[in-house]
Amino acid sequence: MSITRRGLLRSSASMSLVGAVPLNFLAAPAIAQGGELTAVTWGGPLLKANEVAAEAFSDSTGSSVLWELHEGGSANILSKIKATWPDSVKYDIVQALDPVFIPMMKEGWLEDVDDVEGLDQIAATLVDNFRDANGKAKVVPVATDGSYYGYRTDMIDMPITKVTDLLDPSLKGKIGLLDPSLYTFSPYIAMALELGGDERNLEPAWEFLKELAASGNVAQVLKSDVDTINALTTGAIGLSYTGIGNWGPIDKAVPVKLLHKEDESNGFKAFLYTLGWGILKGPRSELAKEFASFLIRKDLNEAYGAATTAAPANVNAQTSPEIAKYVLSTEEEIRKYAYFPDFDYISQNLGEWSKRFETEIQPLLRRG
């Protein structure tokens, strides 16, 4: 576990999750007038929250934000940026997680953000996780986020307490696996952890996945967060893996058991991430910095965290009290139930893992 991450979560007291609520943003002082940004985010609660924030930003500044959604996992944005870089900078500001920011920094695509107003109100440990070799901050953190397994208790009677329970015959046709591009392979790293491996030793997970795929318990492979939310809420599946921000809306729609505090399991952990904004070097980078500054204001970040079911990054922002079911609220819980993946290593191997999933697991799923 990274000392930096541990310190961050101890200081912020919790990894928060609440159901999506309306964002009541206060009007911000007028900044620069006019201009249009192209921003990238996910669908679902994050898109809704970002759209509300962008509308408030537009009302205040006269500038507009055009949204584009990540297709599949957020890592897919890397190839889209690289395809036209540096001749054409299509995206101005990208919302992503640690595993995507690391290669963006290595490519030299990101602006320095030390001059973003309000960055000094973000937990220093969080900002410091994304400094380059010259000590320059490269990411504007907006929240701490995470992901884990969960299941519908009205569809699955047996208690699920460890990863190997997924092989139980009563789960036939009830499990939704994720496309390997989603959540940087965390669902499958969790399987490896349960069976004595980790991200550097995935062989136990590959063997388990083959057995699971052949069992007939897997109903489908989900391609996006929206797919996962819809599949769980409609009953197309009863068990899957998704982000904290999605479990809130799912839990409001159907009864669920969240698998992030299972004493019998080494794999059912909460995988923790940093949700932030990367500003690309380009003609609109200054306007993008103004938008990022707007988003991390105390009042906006507080409301944003509540609406997206994540802990706000601004140290002065308060998390919602309605979080007990979803959080790791003490250092002891964090030490016991949280997992901090090696995102740099994952980013170097994700492409190979995705190909292996396609060639070794997908054929078994079709037969199963």
Short mmCIF file of C-alpha atoms in Angstrom, two decimals:
data_model
loop_
_atom_site.label_atom_id
_atom_site.label_comp_id
_atom_site.label_asym_id
_atom_site.label_seq_id
_atom_site.Cartn_x
_atom_site.Cartn_y
_atom_site.Cartn_z
CA MET A 1 0.00 0.00 0.00
CA SER A 2 1.32 3.46 -0.87
CA ILE A 3 2.00 5.64 2.17
CA THR A 4 0.87 8.61 0.11
CA ARG A 5 -2.51 7.02 -0.56
CA ARG A 6 -2.90 5.87 3.01
CA GLY A 7 -2.23 9.37 4.28
CA LEU A 8 -4.71 10.84 1.86
CA LEU A 9 -7.52 8.55 2.90
CA ARG A 10 -6.76 8.96 6.59
CA SER A 11 -6.92 12.74 6.25
CA SER A 12 -10.14 12.69 4.26
CA ALA A 13 -11.64 10.18 6.73
CA SER A 14 -13.68 8.20 4.26
CA MET A 15 -14.24 6.91 0.79
CA SER A 16 -17.76 8.23 0.34
CA LEU A 17 -20.71 7.02 -1.63
CA VAL A 18 -24.26 8.34 -1.75
CA GLY A 19 -27.07 8.20 -4.26
CA ALA A 20 -27.00 10.76 -7.02
CA VAL A 21 -28.57 14.04 -5.91
CA PRO A 22 -29.17 17.31 -7.72
CA LEU A 23 -26.24 19.70 -7.86
CA ASN A 24 -27.16 23.13 -6.54
CA PHE A 25 -24.16 25.09 -7.74
CA LEU A 26 -23.70 28.69 -6.69
CA ALA A 27 -22.94 31.20 -9.39
CA ALA A 28 -19.21 31.76 -9.80
CA PRO A 29 -17.56 35.11 -10.43
CA ALA A 30 -17.25 35.85 -14.12
CA ILE A 31 -13.97 34.73 -15.63
CA ALA A 32 -13.05 34.84 -19.31
CA GLN A 33 -15.87 35.38 -21.75
CA GLY A 34 -16.65 33.11 -24.69
CA GLY A 35 -14.97 30.04 -26.12
CA GLU A 36 -15.88 26.37 -26.35
CA LEU A 37 -14.17 23.41 -24.72
CA THR A 38 -14.34 19.79 -25.78
CA ALA A 39 -14.29 17.63 -22.67
CA VAL A 40 -14.32 13.86 -22.18
CA THR A 41 -16.06 12.01 -19.36
CA TRP A 42 -18.13 8.87 -18.72
CA GLY A 43 -21.88 8.42 -19.07
CA GLY A 44 -24.29 7.96 -16.18
CA PRO A 45 -24.05 10.04 -12.98
CA LEU A 46 -20.71 11.58 -13.93
CA LEU A 47 -22.05 12.95 -17.21
CA LYS A 48 -25.12 14.38 -15.50
CA ALA A 49 -23.04 16.06 -12.79
CA ASN A 50 -20.56 17.41 -15.31
CA GLU A 51 -23.34 18.78 -17.52
CA VAL A 52 -24.79 20.69 -14.57
CA ALA A 53 -21.34 22.04 -13.70
CA ALA A 54 -20.73 23.05 -17.30
CA GLU A 55 -24.06 24.86 -17.47
CA ALA A 56 -23.15 26.86 -14.36
CA PHE A 57 -19.73 27.58 -15.86
CA SER A 58 -21.35 28.75 -19.09
CA ASP A 59 -23.78 31.01 -17.22
CA SER A 60 -20.87 32.58 -15.36
CA THR A 61 -18.33 32.92 -18.16
CA GLY A 62 -20.17 32.76 -21.47
CA SER A 63 -18.01 29.76 -22.41
CA SER A 64 -19.55 26.43 -23.37
CA VAL A 65 -18.50 22.80 -22.93
CA LEU A 66 -19.09 20.13 -25.55
CA TRP A 67 -19.10 16.64 -24.02
CA GLU A 68 -17.76 13.45 -25.55
CA LEU A 69 -18.06 10.12 -23.74
CA HIS A 70 -15.39 7.54 -23.17
CA GLU A 71 -16.02 4.55 -25.42
CA GLY A 72 -15.59 1.50 -23.22
CA GLY A 73 -12.78 1.96 -20.71
CA SER A 74 -11.21 5.38 -20.35
CA ALA A 75 -7.86 3.97 -21.55
CA ASN A 76 -9.30 3.97 -25.07
CA ILE A 77 -8.93 7.76 -25.15
CA LEU A 78 -5.16 7.34 -25.37
CA SER A 79 -5.19 5.95 -28.91
CA LYS A 80 -7.65 8.65 -30.00
CA ILE A 81 -5.40 11.42 -28.75
CA LYS A 82 -2.27 9.83 -30.18
CA ALA A 83 -3.84 9.39 -33.63
CA THR A 84 -3.90 13.16 -34.29
CA TRP A 85 -1.23 14.46 -31.91
CA PRO A 86 0.25 17.06 -32.16
CA ASP A 87 -1.21 18.26 -35.46
CA SER A 88 -4.77 18.32 -34.16
CA VAL A 89 -5.76 18.58 -30.49
CA LYS A 90 -9.39 17.47 -30.51
CA TYR A 91 -9.88 17.25 -26.74
CA ASP A 92 -9.15 20.06 -24.30
CA ILE A 93 -9.79 18.42 -20.94
CA VAL A 94 -10.16 14.72 -20.11
CA GLN A 95 -11.67 13.18 -17.00
CA ALA A 96 -9.96 9.91 -16.15
CA LEU A 97 -8.29 7.82 -13.45
CA ASP A 98 -4.71 7.05 -12.42
CA PRO A 99 -3.99 4.38 -15.07
CA VAL A 100 -4.84 6.79 -17.88
CA PHE A 101 -3.03 9.82 -16.49
CA ILE A 102 0.25 7.92 -16.15
CA PRO A 103 0.70 7.27 -19.91
CA MET A 104 -0.63 10.76 -20.72
CA MET A 105 2.13 12.20 -18.56
CA LYS A 106 4.74 9.96 -20.18
CA GLU A 107 3.63 11.09 -23.64
CA GLY A 108 4.05 14.74 -22.64
CA TRP A 109 0.46 15.63 -23.53
CA LEU A 110 -0.57 17.33 -20.29
CA GLU A 111 -0.20 20.95 -19.27
CA ASP A 112 1.36 21.93 -15.95
CA VAL A 113 -1.51 22.75 -13.59
CA ASP A 114 0.26 24.34 -10.60
CA ASP A 115 -1.23 27.65 -11.71
CA VAL A 116 -4.83 26.40 -11.58
CA GLU A 117 -6.58 28.58 -9.02
CA GLY A 118 -7.72 26.57 -6.01
CA LEU A 119 -5.27 23.70 -6.49
CA ASP A 120 -3.80 24.60 -3.10
CA GLN A 121 -7.15 23.57 -1.57
CA ILE A 122 -6.78 20.02 -2.91
CA ALA A 123 -5.09 17.49 -0.62
CA ALA A 124 -1.39 17.89 -1.35
CA THR A 125 -0.79 14.16 -1.21
CA LEU A 126 -3.32 13.69 -4.00
CA VAL A 127 -1.80 16.37 -6.23
CA ASP A 128 1.70 15.05 -5.56
CA ASN A 129 0.78 11.64 -6.97
CA PHE A 130 0.76 13.25 -10.41
CA ARG A 131 3.94 15.33 -10.48
CA ASP A 132 6.44 14.85 -13.28
CA ALA A 133 10.22 14.48 -12.98
CA ASN A 134 10.53 18.26 -12.71
CA GLY A 135 8.05 18.44 -9.84
CA LYS A 136 5.27 19.97 -11.93
CA ALA A 137 1.66 19.02 -11.11
CA LYS A 138 -0.06 17.47 -14.13
CA VAL A 139 -3.56 16.50 -12.95
CA VAL A 140 -6.36 18.42 -11.22
CA PRO A 141 -7.91 15.89 -8.79
CA VAL A 142 -11.64 16.28 -8.24
CA ALA A 143 -12.54 13.24 -6.09
CA THR A 144 -11.42 9.87 -4.77
CA ASP A 145 -13.21 6.99 -6.41
CA GLY A 146 -13.21 3.22 -6.28
CA SER A 147 -14.79 0.03 -7.56
CA TYR A 148 -15.83 -3.39 -6.30
CA TYR A 149 -18.18 -6.34 -6.78
CA GLY A 150 -21.80 -6.49 -5.67
CA TYR A 151 -24.96 -8.48 -6.30
CA ARG A 152 -28.74 -8.31 -6.18
CA THR A 153 -30.07 -10.02 -3.08
CA ASP A 154 -33.49 -10.55 -4.65
CA MET A 155 -31.94 -12.59 -7.47
CA ILE A 156 -29.18 -14.43 -5.59
CA ASP A 157 -30.14 -16.29 -2.42
CA MET A 158 -26.78 -17.74 -1.40
CA PRO A 159 -24.37 -15.45 0.46
CA ILE A 160 -21.39 -14.49 -1.69
CA THR A 161 -18.36 -14.11 0.58
CA LYS A 162 -15.37 -15.07 -1.60
CA VAL A 163 -14.48 -15.05 -5.27
CA THR A 164 -14.67 -18.83 -5.64
CA ASP A 165 -18.39 -18.63 -4.78
CA LEU A 166 -18.91 -17.36 -8.34
CA LEU A 167 -18.63 -20.96 -9.54
CA ASP A 168 -21.74 -22.05 -7.63
CA PRO A 169 -24.28 -23.64 -10.03
CA SER A 170 -27.09 -21.49 -8.60
CA LEU A 171 -25.49 -18.50 -10.34
CA LYS A 172 -25.99 -19.90 -13.83
CA GLY A 173 -26.64 -17.04 -16.26
CA LYS A 174 -26.51 -14.39 -13.51
CA ILE A 175 -22.98 -12.96 -13.69
CA GLY A 176 -21.92 -10.00 -15.80
CA LEU A 177 -18.20 -9.84 -16.53
CA LEU A 178 -16.61 -6.60 -17.68
CA ASP A 179 -14.82 -5.86 -20.89
CA PRO A 180 -11.11 -5.91 -19.97
CA SER A 181 -10.77 -2.23 -20.87
CA LEU A 182 -13.08 -1.27 -17.99
CA TYR A 183 -11.63 -0.48 -14.55
CA THR A 184 -8.11 -1.37 -15.70
CA PHE A 185 -8.62 -5.09 -15.21
CA SER A 186 -9.50 -4.66 -11.52
CA PRO A 187 -12.27 -7.32 -11.52
CA TYR A 188 -9.72 -9.89 -12.63
CA ILE A 189 -6.90 -8.64 -10.43
CA ALA A 190 -9.40 -9.21 -7.59
CA MET A 191 -9.68 -12.84 -8.69
CA ALA A 192 -5.90 -13.15 -8.65
CA LEU A 193 -5.72 -11.69 -5.13
CA GLU A 194 -8.21 -14.26 -3.90
CA LEU A 195 -6.13 -17.08 -5.33
CA GLY A 196 -2.68 -15.97 -4.21
CA GLY A 197 -1.70 -13.70 -7.09
CA ASP A 198 -1.89 -10.00 -7.89
CA GLU A 199 -1.49 -7.70 -10.91
CA ARG A 200 2.07 -8.99 -11.36
CA ASN A 201 0.94 -12.60 -11.21
CA LEU A 202 -2.39 -13.02 -12.97
CA GLU A 203 -2.05 -16.71 -13.79
CA PRO A 204 -4.38 -17.78 -10.94
CA ALA A 205 -7.00 -15.38 -12.33
CA TRP A 206 -6.64 -16.71 -15.87
CA GLU A 207 -7.19 -20.27 -14.71
CA PHE A 208 -10.19 -19.24 -12.62
CA LEU A 209 -11.66 -17.21 -15.49
CA LYS A 210 -11.45 -20.22 -17.78
CA GLU A 211 -13.34 -22.31 -15.24
CA LEU A 212 -15.91 -19.55 -14.70
CA ALA A 213 -16.41 -19.00 -18.43
CA ALA A 214 -17.00 -22.71 -19.00
CA SER A 215 -19.47 -22.96 -16.09
CA GLY A 216 -22.34 -21.19 -17.83
CA ASN A 217 -22.65 -18.73 -14.95
CA VAL A 218 -21.65 -15.74 -17.10
CA ALA A 219 -24.59 -14.12 -18.90
CA GLN A 220 -22.72 -11.41 -20.81
CA VAL A 221 -19.63 -9.23 -21.08
CA LEU A 222 -20.52 -5.62 -20.31
CA LYS A 223 -18.97 -2.90 -22.46
CA SER A 224 -19.67 0.25 -20.40
CA ASP A 225 -20.91 1.60 -17.06
CA VAL A 226 -24.29 2.26 -18.64
CA ASP A 227 -24.47 -1.40 -19.71
CA THR A 228 -23.69 -2.50 -16.16
CA ILE A 229 -26.26 -0.22 -14.54
CA ASN A 230 -28.95 -1.28 -17.01
CA ALA A 231 -28.16 -4.99 -16.76
CA LEU A 232 -28.29 -4.98 -12.95
CA THR A 233 -31.38 -2.80 -12.60
CA THR A 234 -33.37 -4.70 -15.25
CA GLY A 235 -32.42 -8.11 -13.90
CA ALA A 236 -30.50 -9.22 -16.98
CA ILE A 237 -27.75 -10.13 -14.51
CA GLY A 238 -27.59 -10.41 -10.74
CA LEU A 239 -23.90 -9.88 -9.99
CA SER A 240 -21.16 -7.71 -11.44
CA TYR A 241 -18.35 -5.26 -10.79
CA THR A 242 -18.58 -1.49 -11.16
CA GLY A 243 -17.54 1.86 -9.77
CA ILE A 244 -18.68 3.45 -6.54
CA GLY A 245 -20.52 6.13 -8.47
CA ASN A 246 -22.71 3.50 -10.11
CA TRP A 247 -23.57 1.48 -7.01
CA GLY A 248 -25.52 4.39 -5.51
CA PRO A 249 -28.11 4.58 -8.32
CA ILE A 250 -28.24 0.78 -8.59
CA ASP A 251 -28.84 0.46 -4.85
CA LYS A 252 -31.68 2.97 -5.05
CA ALA A 253 -33.35 0.93 -7.79
CA VAL A 254 -32.86 -2.66 -6.53
CA PRO A 255 -31.67 -4.37 -3.33
CA VAL A 256 -27.92 -5.04 -3.44
CA LYS A 257 -25.15 -6.42 -1.27
CA LEU A 258 -21.81 -4.70 -1.80
CA LEU A 259 -18.73 -6.89 -1.64
CA HIS A 260 -16.07 -4.51 -0.34
CA LYS A 261 -15.93 -5.60 3.31
CA GLU A 262 -15.75 -9.40 3.20
CA ASP A 263 -13.61 -10.86 5.98
CA GLU A 264 -13.35 -14.26 4.30
CA SER A 265 -12.05 -12.86 1.03
CA ASN A 266 -8.71 -11.52 -0.16
CA GLY A 267 -10.25 -10.55 -3.49
CA PHE A 268 -13.44 -8.71 -2.58
CA LYS A 269 -11.66 -5.42 -1.89
CA ALA A 270 -12.37 -1.79 -2.71
CA PHE A 271 -9.94 -0.79 -5.46
CA LEU A 272 -9.23 2.92 -4.94
CA TYR A 273 -8.51 5.53 -7.60
CA THR A 274 -8.12 9.26 -8.13
CA LEU A 275 -10.79 10.88 -10.29
CA GLY A 276 -9.36 13.96 -11.93
CA TRP A 277 -8.93 16.17 -14.97
CA GLY A 278 -6.02 16.20 -17.38
CA ILE A 279 -5.65 19.37 -19.45
CA LEU A 280 -4.10 18.81 -22.85
CA LYS A 281 -1.54 21.16 -24.35
CA GLY A 282 -3.40 23.09 -27.00
CA PRO A 283 -5.01 26.37 -28.01
CA ARG A 284 -7.72 26.24 -25.33
CA SER A 285 -5.65 25.07 -22.35
CA GLU A 286 -6.09 28.32 -20.42
CA LEU A 287 -9.87 28.12 -20.70
CA ALA A 288 -9.69 24.47 -19.65
CA LYS A 289 -7.75 25.52 -16.55
CA GLU A 290 -10.50 28.00 -15.70
CA PHE A 291 -13.09 25.23 -15.97
CA ALA A 292 -10.99 22.93 -13.78
CA SER A 293 -10.61 25.70 -11.21
CA PHE A 294 -14.37 26.19 -11.26
CA LEU A 295 -14.96 22.48 -10.57
CA ILE A 296 -12.71 22.29 -7.51
CA ARG A 297 -14.22 25.24 -5.62
CA LYS A 298 -15.36 24.11 -2.18
CA ASP A 299 -19.10 24.50 -2.82
CA LEU A 300 -19.00 22.97 -6.28
CA ASN A 301 -16.68 20.13 -5.33
CA GLU A 302 -18.83 19.29 -2.32
CA ALA A 303 -21.98 19.06 -4.42
CA TYR A 304 -20.11 17.28 -7.19
CA GLY A 305 -18.82 14.63 -4.81
CA ALA A 306 -22.32 13.99 -3.50
CA ALA A 307 -23.83 13.79 -6.98
CA THR A 308 -21.18 11.43 -8.31
CA THR A 309 -20.96 9.32 -5.15
CA ALA A 310 -17.31 10.07 -4.51
CA ALA A 311 -15.29 11.85 -1.83
CA PRO A 312 -14.55 15.45 -2.88
CA ALA A 313 -10.86 16.27 -3.32
CA ASN A 314 -11.10 19.78 -1.83
CA VAL A 315 -9.96 19.49 1.79
CA ASN A 316 -12.54 22.07 2.86
CA ALA A 317 -15.48 20.26 1.25
CA GLN A 318 -17.74 18.08 3.37
CA THR A 319 -18.76 14.57 2.36
CA SER A 320 -22.39 13.53 2.63
CA PRO A 321 -23.40 11.85 5.91
CA GLU A 322 -25.41 9.25 4.00
CA ILE A 323 -22.44 7.02 3.31
CA ALA A 324 -22.25 4.31 5.98
CA LYS A 325 -23.21 1.45 3.67
CA TYR A 326 -20.61 2.30 1.08
CA VAL A 327 -17.49 3.62 2.74
CA LEU A 328 -14.21 2.61 4.25
CA SER A 329 -14.44 5.12 7.06
CA THR A 330 -11.47 4.29 9.30
CA GLU A 331 -7.78 3.63 8.85
CA GLU A 332 -8.38 0.08 10.09
CA GLU A 333 -11.01 -0.53 7.40
CA ILE A 334 -8.78 0.96 4.74
CA ARG A 335 -5.89 -1.24 5.80
CA LYS A 336 -8.13 -4.31 5.86
CA TYR A 337 -10.38 -3.86 2.85
CA ALA A 338 -8.75 -1.42 0.41
CA TYR A 339 -6.40 -2.32 -2.42
CA PHE A 340 -4.14 0.12 -4.24
CA PRO A 341 -3.08 -1.35 -7.58
CA ASP A 342 0.22 -0.64 -9.29
CA PHE A 343 -1.30 1.49 -12.04
CA ASP A 344 1.99 2.08 -13.84
CA TYR A 345 2.53 -1.67 -14.21
CA ILE A 346 -1.09 -2.20 -15.22
CA SER A 347 -0.93 0.48 -17.90
CA GLN A 348 2.08 -1.26 -19.44
CA ASN A 349 0.33 -4.63 -19.62
CA LEU A 350 -3.35 -3.85 -20.16
CA GLY A 351 -3.16 -4.24 -23.94
CA GLU A 352 -1.64 -7.70 -23.67
CA TRP A 353 -4.18 -8.74 -21.03
CA SER A 354 -7.06 -7.54 -23.19
CA LYS A 355 -5.83 -9.63 -26.12
CA ARG A 356 -5.47 -12.66 -23.90
CA PHE A 357 -9.01 -12.18 -22.58
CA GLU A 358 -10.28 -12.05 -26.16
CA THR A 359 -8.41 -15.14 -27.31
CA GLU A 360 -8.59 -17.36 -24.21
CA ILE A 361 -11.77 -16.36 -22.35
CA GLN A 362 -14.24 -15.08 -24.95
CA PRO A 363 -14.37 -18.39 -26.90
CA LEU A 364 -15.17 -20.26 -23.69
CA LEU A 365 -17.94 -17.78 -22.90
CA ARG A 366 -19.54 -18.36 -26.28
CA ARG A 367 -19.49 -22.12 -25.70
CA GLY A 368 -20.52 -21.84 -22.05
#
